[in-house]
mmCIF file with all atom_site columns, C-alpha atoms in Angstrom:
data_model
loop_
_atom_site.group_PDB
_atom_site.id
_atom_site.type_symbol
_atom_site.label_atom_id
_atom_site.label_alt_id
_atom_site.label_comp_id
_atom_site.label_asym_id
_atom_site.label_entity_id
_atom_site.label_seq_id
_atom_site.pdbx_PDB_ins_code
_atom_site.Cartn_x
_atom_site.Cartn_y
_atom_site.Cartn_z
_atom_site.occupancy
_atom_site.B_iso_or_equiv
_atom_site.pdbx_formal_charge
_atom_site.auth_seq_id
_atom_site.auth_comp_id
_atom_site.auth_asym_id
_atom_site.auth_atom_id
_atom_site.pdbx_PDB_model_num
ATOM 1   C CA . UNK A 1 1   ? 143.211 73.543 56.848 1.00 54.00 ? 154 UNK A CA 1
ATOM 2   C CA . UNK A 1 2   ? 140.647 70.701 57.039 1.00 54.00 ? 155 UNK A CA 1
ATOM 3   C CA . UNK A 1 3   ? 139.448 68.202 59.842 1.00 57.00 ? 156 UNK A CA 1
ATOM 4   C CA . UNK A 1 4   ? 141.164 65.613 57.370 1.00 83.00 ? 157 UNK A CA 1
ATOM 5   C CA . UNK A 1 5   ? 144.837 67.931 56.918 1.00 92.00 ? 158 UNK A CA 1
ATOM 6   C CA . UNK A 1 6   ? 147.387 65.220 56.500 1.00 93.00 ? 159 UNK A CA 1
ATOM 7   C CA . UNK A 1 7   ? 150.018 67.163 58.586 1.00 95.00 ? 160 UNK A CA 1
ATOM 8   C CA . UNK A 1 8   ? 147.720 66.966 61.569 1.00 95.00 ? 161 UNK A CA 1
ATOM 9   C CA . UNK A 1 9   ? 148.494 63.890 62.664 1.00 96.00 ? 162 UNK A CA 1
ATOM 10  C CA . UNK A 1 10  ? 152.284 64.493 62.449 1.00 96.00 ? 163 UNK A CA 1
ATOM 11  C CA . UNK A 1 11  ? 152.182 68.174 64.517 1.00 95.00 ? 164 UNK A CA 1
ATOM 12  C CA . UNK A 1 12  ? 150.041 66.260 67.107 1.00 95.00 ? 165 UNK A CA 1
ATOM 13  C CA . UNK A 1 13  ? 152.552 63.105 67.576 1.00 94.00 ? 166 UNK A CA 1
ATOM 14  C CA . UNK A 1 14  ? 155.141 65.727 67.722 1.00 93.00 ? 167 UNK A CA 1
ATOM 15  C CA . UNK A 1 15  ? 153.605 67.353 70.628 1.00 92.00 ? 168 UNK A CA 1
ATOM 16  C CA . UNK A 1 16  ? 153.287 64.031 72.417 1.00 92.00 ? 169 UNK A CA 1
ATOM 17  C CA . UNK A 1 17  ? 155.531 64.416 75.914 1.00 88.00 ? 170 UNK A CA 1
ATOM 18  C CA . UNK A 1 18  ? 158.309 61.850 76.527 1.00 85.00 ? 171 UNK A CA 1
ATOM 19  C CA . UNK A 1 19  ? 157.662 60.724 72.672 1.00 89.00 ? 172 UNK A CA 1
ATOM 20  C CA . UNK A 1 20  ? 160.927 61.765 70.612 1.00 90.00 ? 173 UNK A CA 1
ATOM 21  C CA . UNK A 1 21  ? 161.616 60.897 66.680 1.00 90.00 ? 174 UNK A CA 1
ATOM 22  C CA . UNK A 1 22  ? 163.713 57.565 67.600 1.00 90.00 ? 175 UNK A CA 1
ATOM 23  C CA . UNK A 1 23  ? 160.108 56.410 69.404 1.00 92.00 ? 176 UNK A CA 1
ATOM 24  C CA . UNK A 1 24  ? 158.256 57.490 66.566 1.00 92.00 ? 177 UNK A CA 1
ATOM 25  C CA . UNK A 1 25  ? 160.447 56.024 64.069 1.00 90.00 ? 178 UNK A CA 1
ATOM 26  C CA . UNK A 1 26  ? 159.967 52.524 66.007 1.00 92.00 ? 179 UNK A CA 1
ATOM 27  C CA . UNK A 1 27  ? 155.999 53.065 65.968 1.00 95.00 ? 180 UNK A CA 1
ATOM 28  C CA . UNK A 1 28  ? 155.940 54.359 62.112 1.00 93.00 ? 181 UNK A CA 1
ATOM 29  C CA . UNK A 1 29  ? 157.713 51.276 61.472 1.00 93.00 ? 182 UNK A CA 1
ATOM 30  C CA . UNK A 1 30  ? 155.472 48.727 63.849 1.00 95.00 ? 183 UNK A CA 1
ATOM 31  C CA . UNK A 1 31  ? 152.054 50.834 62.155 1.00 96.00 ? 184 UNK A CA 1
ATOM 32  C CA . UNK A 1 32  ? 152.557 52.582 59.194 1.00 93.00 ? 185 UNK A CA 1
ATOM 33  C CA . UNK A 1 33  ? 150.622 55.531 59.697 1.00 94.00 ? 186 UNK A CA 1
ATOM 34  C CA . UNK A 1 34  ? 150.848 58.463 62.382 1.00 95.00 ? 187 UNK A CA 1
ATOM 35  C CA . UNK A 1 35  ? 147.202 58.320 62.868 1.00 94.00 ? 188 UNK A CA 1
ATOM 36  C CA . UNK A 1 36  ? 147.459 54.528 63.285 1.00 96.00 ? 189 UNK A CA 1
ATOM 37  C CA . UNK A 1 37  ? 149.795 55.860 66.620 1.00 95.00 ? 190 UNK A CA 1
ATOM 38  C CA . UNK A 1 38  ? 147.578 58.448 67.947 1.00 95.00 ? 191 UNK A CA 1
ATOM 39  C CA . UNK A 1 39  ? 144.328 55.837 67.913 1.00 95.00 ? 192 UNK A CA 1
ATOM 40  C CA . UNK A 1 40  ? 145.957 52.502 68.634 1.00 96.00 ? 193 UNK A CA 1
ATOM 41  C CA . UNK A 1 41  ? 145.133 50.331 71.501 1.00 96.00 ? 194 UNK A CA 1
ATOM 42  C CA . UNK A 1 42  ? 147.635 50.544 74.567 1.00 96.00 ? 195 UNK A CA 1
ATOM 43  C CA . UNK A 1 43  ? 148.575 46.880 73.938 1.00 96.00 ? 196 UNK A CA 1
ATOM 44  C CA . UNK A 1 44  ? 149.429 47.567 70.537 1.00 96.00 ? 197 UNK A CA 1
ATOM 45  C CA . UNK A 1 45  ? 151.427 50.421 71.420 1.00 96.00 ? 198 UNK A CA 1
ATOM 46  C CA . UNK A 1 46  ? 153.153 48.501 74.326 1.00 95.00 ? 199 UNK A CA 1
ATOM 47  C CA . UNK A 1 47  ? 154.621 45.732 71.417 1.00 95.00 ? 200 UNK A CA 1
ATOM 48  C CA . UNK A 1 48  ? 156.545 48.069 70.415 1.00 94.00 ? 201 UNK A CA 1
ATOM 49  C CA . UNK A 1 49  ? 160.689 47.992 71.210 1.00 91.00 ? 202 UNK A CA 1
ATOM 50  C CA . UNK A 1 50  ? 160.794 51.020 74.333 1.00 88.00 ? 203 UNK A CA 1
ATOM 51  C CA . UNK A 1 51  ? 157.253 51.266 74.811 1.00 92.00 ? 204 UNK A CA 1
ATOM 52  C CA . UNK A 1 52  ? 156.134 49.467 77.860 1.00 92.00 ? 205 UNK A CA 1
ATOM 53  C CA . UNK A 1 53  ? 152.656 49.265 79.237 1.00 94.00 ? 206 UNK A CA 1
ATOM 54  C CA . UNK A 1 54  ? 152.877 52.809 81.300 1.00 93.00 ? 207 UNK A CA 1
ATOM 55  C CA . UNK A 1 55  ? 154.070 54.759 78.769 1.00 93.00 ? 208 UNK A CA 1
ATOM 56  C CA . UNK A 1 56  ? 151.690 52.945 76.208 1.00 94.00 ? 209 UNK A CA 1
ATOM 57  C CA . UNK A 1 57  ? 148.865 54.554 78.719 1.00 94.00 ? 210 UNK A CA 1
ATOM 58  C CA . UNK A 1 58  ? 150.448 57.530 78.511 1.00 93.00 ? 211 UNK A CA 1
ATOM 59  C CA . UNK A 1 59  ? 150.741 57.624 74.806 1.00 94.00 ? 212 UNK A CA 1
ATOM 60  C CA . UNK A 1 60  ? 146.740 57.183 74.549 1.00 94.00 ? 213 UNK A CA 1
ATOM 61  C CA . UNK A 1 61  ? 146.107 59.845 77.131 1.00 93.00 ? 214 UNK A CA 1
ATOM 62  C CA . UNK A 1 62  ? 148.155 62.326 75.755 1.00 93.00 ? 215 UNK A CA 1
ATOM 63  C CA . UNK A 1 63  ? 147.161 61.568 71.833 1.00 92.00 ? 216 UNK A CA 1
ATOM 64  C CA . UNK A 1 64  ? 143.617 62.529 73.209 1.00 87.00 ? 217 UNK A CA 1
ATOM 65  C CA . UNK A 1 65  ? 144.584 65.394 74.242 1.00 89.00 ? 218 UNK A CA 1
ATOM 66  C CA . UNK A 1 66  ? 146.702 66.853 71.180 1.00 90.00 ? 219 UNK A CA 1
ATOM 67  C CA . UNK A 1 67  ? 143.751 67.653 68.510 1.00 91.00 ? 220 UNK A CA 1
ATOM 68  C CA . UNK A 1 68  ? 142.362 70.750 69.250 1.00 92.00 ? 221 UNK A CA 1
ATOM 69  C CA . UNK A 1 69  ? 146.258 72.226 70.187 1.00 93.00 ? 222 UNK A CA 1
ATOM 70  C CA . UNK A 1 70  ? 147.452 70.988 67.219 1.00 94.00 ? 223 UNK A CA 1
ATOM 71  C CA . UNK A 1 71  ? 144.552 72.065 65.189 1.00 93.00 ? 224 UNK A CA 1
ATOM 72  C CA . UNK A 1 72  ? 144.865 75.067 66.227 1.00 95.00 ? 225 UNK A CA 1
ATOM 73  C CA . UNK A 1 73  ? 148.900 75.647 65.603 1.00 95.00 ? 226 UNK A CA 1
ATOM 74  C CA . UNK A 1 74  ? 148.011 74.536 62.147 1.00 95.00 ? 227 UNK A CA 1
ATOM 75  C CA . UNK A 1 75  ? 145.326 77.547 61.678 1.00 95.00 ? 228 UNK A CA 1
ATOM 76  C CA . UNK A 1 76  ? 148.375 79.587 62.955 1.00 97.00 ? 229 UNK A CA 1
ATOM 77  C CA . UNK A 1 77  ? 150.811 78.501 60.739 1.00 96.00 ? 230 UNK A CA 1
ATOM 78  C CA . UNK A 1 78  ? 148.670 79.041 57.938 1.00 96.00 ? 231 UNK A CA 1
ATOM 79  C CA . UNK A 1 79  ? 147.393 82.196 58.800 1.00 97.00 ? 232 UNK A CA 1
ATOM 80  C CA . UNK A 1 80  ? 151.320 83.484 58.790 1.00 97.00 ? 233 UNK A CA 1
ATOM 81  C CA . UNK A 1 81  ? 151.340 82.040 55.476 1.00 96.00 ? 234 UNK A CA 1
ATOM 82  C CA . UNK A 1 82  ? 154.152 79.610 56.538 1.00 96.00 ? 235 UNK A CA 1
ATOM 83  C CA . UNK A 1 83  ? 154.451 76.042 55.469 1.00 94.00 ? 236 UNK A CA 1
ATOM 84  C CA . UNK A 1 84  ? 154.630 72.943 57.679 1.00 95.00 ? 237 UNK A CA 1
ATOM 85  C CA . UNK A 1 85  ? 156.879 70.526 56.438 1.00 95.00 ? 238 UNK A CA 1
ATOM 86  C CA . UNK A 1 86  ? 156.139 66.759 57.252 1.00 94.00 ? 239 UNK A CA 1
ATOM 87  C CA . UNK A 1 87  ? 157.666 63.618 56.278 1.00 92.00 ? 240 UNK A CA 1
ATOM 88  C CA . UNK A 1 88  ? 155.342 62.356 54.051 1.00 90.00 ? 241 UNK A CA 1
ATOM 89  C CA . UNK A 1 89  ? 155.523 65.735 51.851 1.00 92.00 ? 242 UNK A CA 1
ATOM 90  C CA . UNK A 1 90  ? 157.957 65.548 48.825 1.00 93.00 ? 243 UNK A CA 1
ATOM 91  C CA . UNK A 1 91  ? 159.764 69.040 49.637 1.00 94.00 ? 244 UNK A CA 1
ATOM 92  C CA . UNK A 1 92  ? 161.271 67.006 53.100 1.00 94.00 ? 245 UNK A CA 1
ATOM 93  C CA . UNK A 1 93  ? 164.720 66.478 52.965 1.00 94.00 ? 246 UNK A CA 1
ATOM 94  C CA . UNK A 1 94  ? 165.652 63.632 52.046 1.00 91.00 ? 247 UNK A CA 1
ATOM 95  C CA . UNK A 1 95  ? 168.594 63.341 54.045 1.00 92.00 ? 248 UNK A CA 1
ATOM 96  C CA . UNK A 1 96  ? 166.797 64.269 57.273 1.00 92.00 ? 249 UNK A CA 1
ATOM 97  C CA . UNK A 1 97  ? 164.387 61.126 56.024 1.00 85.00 ? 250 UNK A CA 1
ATOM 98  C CA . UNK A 1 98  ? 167.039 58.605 56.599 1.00 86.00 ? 251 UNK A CA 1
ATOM 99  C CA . UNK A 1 99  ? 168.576 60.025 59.854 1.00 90.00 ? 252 UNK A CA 1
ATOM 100 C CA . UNK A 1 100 ? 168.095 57.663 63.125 1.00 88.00 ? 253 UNK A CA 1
ATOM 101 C CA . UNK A 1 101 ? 166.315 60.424 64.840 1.00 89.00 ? 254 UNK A CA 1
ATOM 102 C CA . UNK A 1 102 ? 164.411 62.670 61.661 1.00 89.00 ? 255 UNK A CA 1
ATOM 103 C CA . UNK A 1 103 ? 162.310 65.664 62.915 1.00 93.00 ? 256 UNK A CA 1
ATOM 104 C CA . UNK A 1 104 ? 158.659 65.159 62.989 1.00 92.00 ? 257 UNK A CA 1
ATOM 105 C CA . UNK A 1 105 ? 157.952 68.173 60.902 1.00 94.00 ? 258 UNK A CA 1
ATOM 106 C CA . UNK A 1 106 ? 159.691 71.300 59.472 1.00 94.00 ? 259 UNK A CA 1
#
């Protein structure tokens, strides 16, 4: 796993608290990318449908919080020689894709 592991970002918005896949799906949507999420501006965040101006703060405190965790789950899961399945990756399920709540990784 590298600094620049494109499942990172996805295993740290999944460990965001009070942030579920329906939230997610509504920020993916709003800005494209899940590192877009974890570095945007409060304001941005709070344009989003559900996201108000608290939980936009707590969104930015918590993503800052997430890297080194996550990081090191990642190391873990590799270690065990298990694989970490993320939306962007071709072996997701499709079907879980187009769900209105799709898991944040497998």
């Amino acid at each position: 796993m590298s600094i620049a592991d494109p499942r990172l970002p996805w295993l740290r918005l999944a460990r965001l608290p009070g942030v579920g896949p329906v939230l997610v799906k509504r920020l993916l949507e709003s800005l494209g990318l899940p590192m877009a999420i974890l570095t945007a501006h409060p304001a941005t965040l709070s344009a989003v449908e559900g996201i108000g101006t608290v939980r936009a703060s707590q969104i930015v405190a918590a993503a800052a919080g997430t890297e080194r965790a996550a990081a090191e789950e990642l190391a873990r899961i590799d270690e065990d020689g298990l694989t970490l399945l993320t939306p962007d990756h071709p072996d997701f399920p499709r079907g879980l894709k187009n769900i209105p709540d799709p898991p944040l990784v497998l």
